[in-house]
Amino acid sequence: MTRRKLIAGNWKMNGLRAAVAELDRVIEAAPDAACDLLLCPPATLIGLFSTRAAGSALMIGGQDCHPKAAGAHTGDISAEMLRDAGARAVIVGHSERRADHAETDALVRDKAEAAWRAGMTAVICVGETEAQRDAGAMLDVVAASLIGSVPETATADTTVIAYEPVWAIGAGRTPTLAQIEEMHGHIRETLRAHLGVVQGTGVRVLYGGSVKPENAGEIMQVRGVDGALIGGASLKAADFLAIAAAS
Ligand code: PGA
């Protein structure tokens, strides 16, 4: 089965309205991309970016959502609110959320279901720490996190997985291509067991962590890699588009 590649940008806590110039460059080039394109700016820019990207090949997404639809949760944003602002997808369980806000697999799972409830795709992140890899526990850690974070009802249409080794994020270093292939194969097997063969085969599995224009070509060729989740390099349209072109 062929899975269309997805190149997703995560701007994290970066970007003011002036960054619309970068967005416009991506929108302009989007029709030429041979892959799906998703950009997740901070929540403050989702409305503006979605309006701008309407009708283009670029999807706009959020970086997190609350599991509930509405209520007394000061400072939080629900999946319904993101969708209402124009988001089509939302990242859940990014390692920075897991670390900074003590998010558990169970909470991430609830957030994925909230994304679906609102009519969005959930981009569910998993990945091991450096200590876990050094201890040789990375395959077990990632499988357990997948089983805890991905609802059994996930489908290829509603869900994307991002494998992001915590030690590679913003670090300028990546696993070897063999390590990426090993982990993506393991994630695929885990998804097939967890979701059934059809959905487990169809869900896209992205690699994330220090993807740059220079290494994107070789990483995207690795068996089982269905695209990338890009932090730092997604802030510049030229780099984001170069990575998309390399996919
Ligand atoms: P990075 O971040 O590309 O800056 O390493 C990736 C991510 O956190 O999604």
Coordinates of N, CA, C and O and ligand atoms in Angstrom, one line a residue, residues 10 12 94 164 168-170 209-211 229-232, ligand 1:
N10 N 5.9 22.5 12.7 CA 5.5 22.8 14.1 C 6.3 24.1 14.5 O 7.5 24.0 14.8
K12 N 6.0 25.8 17.1 CA 6.1 25.9 18.6 C 5.8 27.3 19.0 O 4.9 27.9 18.5
H94 N 3.2 16.0 22.0 CA 4.5 16.4 21.7 C 5.4 16.3 23.0 O 4.9 16.5 24.1
E164 N 9.3 10.9 17.3 CA 10.3 12.0 17.6 C 11.2 11.6 18.8 O 10.8 11.8 19.9
A168 N 16.7 14.0 19.8 CA 17.1 14.5 18.5 C 16.4 15.9 18.3 O 16.7 16.6 17.3
I169 N 15.4 16.2 19.1 CA 14.6 17.4 18.9 C 15.4 18.6 19.2 O 15.9 18.8 20.3
G170 N 15.5 19.5 18.2 CA 16.3 20.7 18.4 C 17.7 20.5 18.7 O 18.4 21.5 19.2
G209 N 12.6 15.4 14.4 CA 13.8 15.6 15.2 C 15.0 16.0 14.4 O 15.6 15.1 13.7
S210 N 15.2 17.3 14.3 CA 16.4 17.8 13.5 C 16.3 17.5 12.1 O 17.4 17.3 11.5
V211 N 15.1 17.5 11.5 CA 15.0 17.3 10.0 C 15.4 18.7 9.4 O 14.8 19.7 9.8
L229 N 7.9 15.6 10.7 CA 7.4 16.7 11.6 C 8.6 17.5 11.9 O 9.6 17.1 12.4
I230 N 8.5 18.8 11.5 CA 9.7 19.7 11.5 C 9.5 20.9 12.4 O 8.5 21.6 12.3
G231 N 10.4 21.1 13.3 CA 10.3 22.2 14.2 C 11.1 23.4 13.6 O 10.6 24.1 12.7
G232 N 12.3 23.6 14.0 CA 13.1 24.8 13.7 C 13.1 25.1 12.2 O 12.9 26.3 11.8
Ligands
PGA1 P1 13.2 20.2 15.4 O1 11.8 19.9 16.2 O2 12.9 20.0 14.0 O3 13.5 21.6 15.7 O4 14.2 19.2 16.0 C1 11.0 18.8 15.8 C2 9.7 18.8 16.7 O5 9.8 19.1 17.9 O6 8.6 18.5 16.2

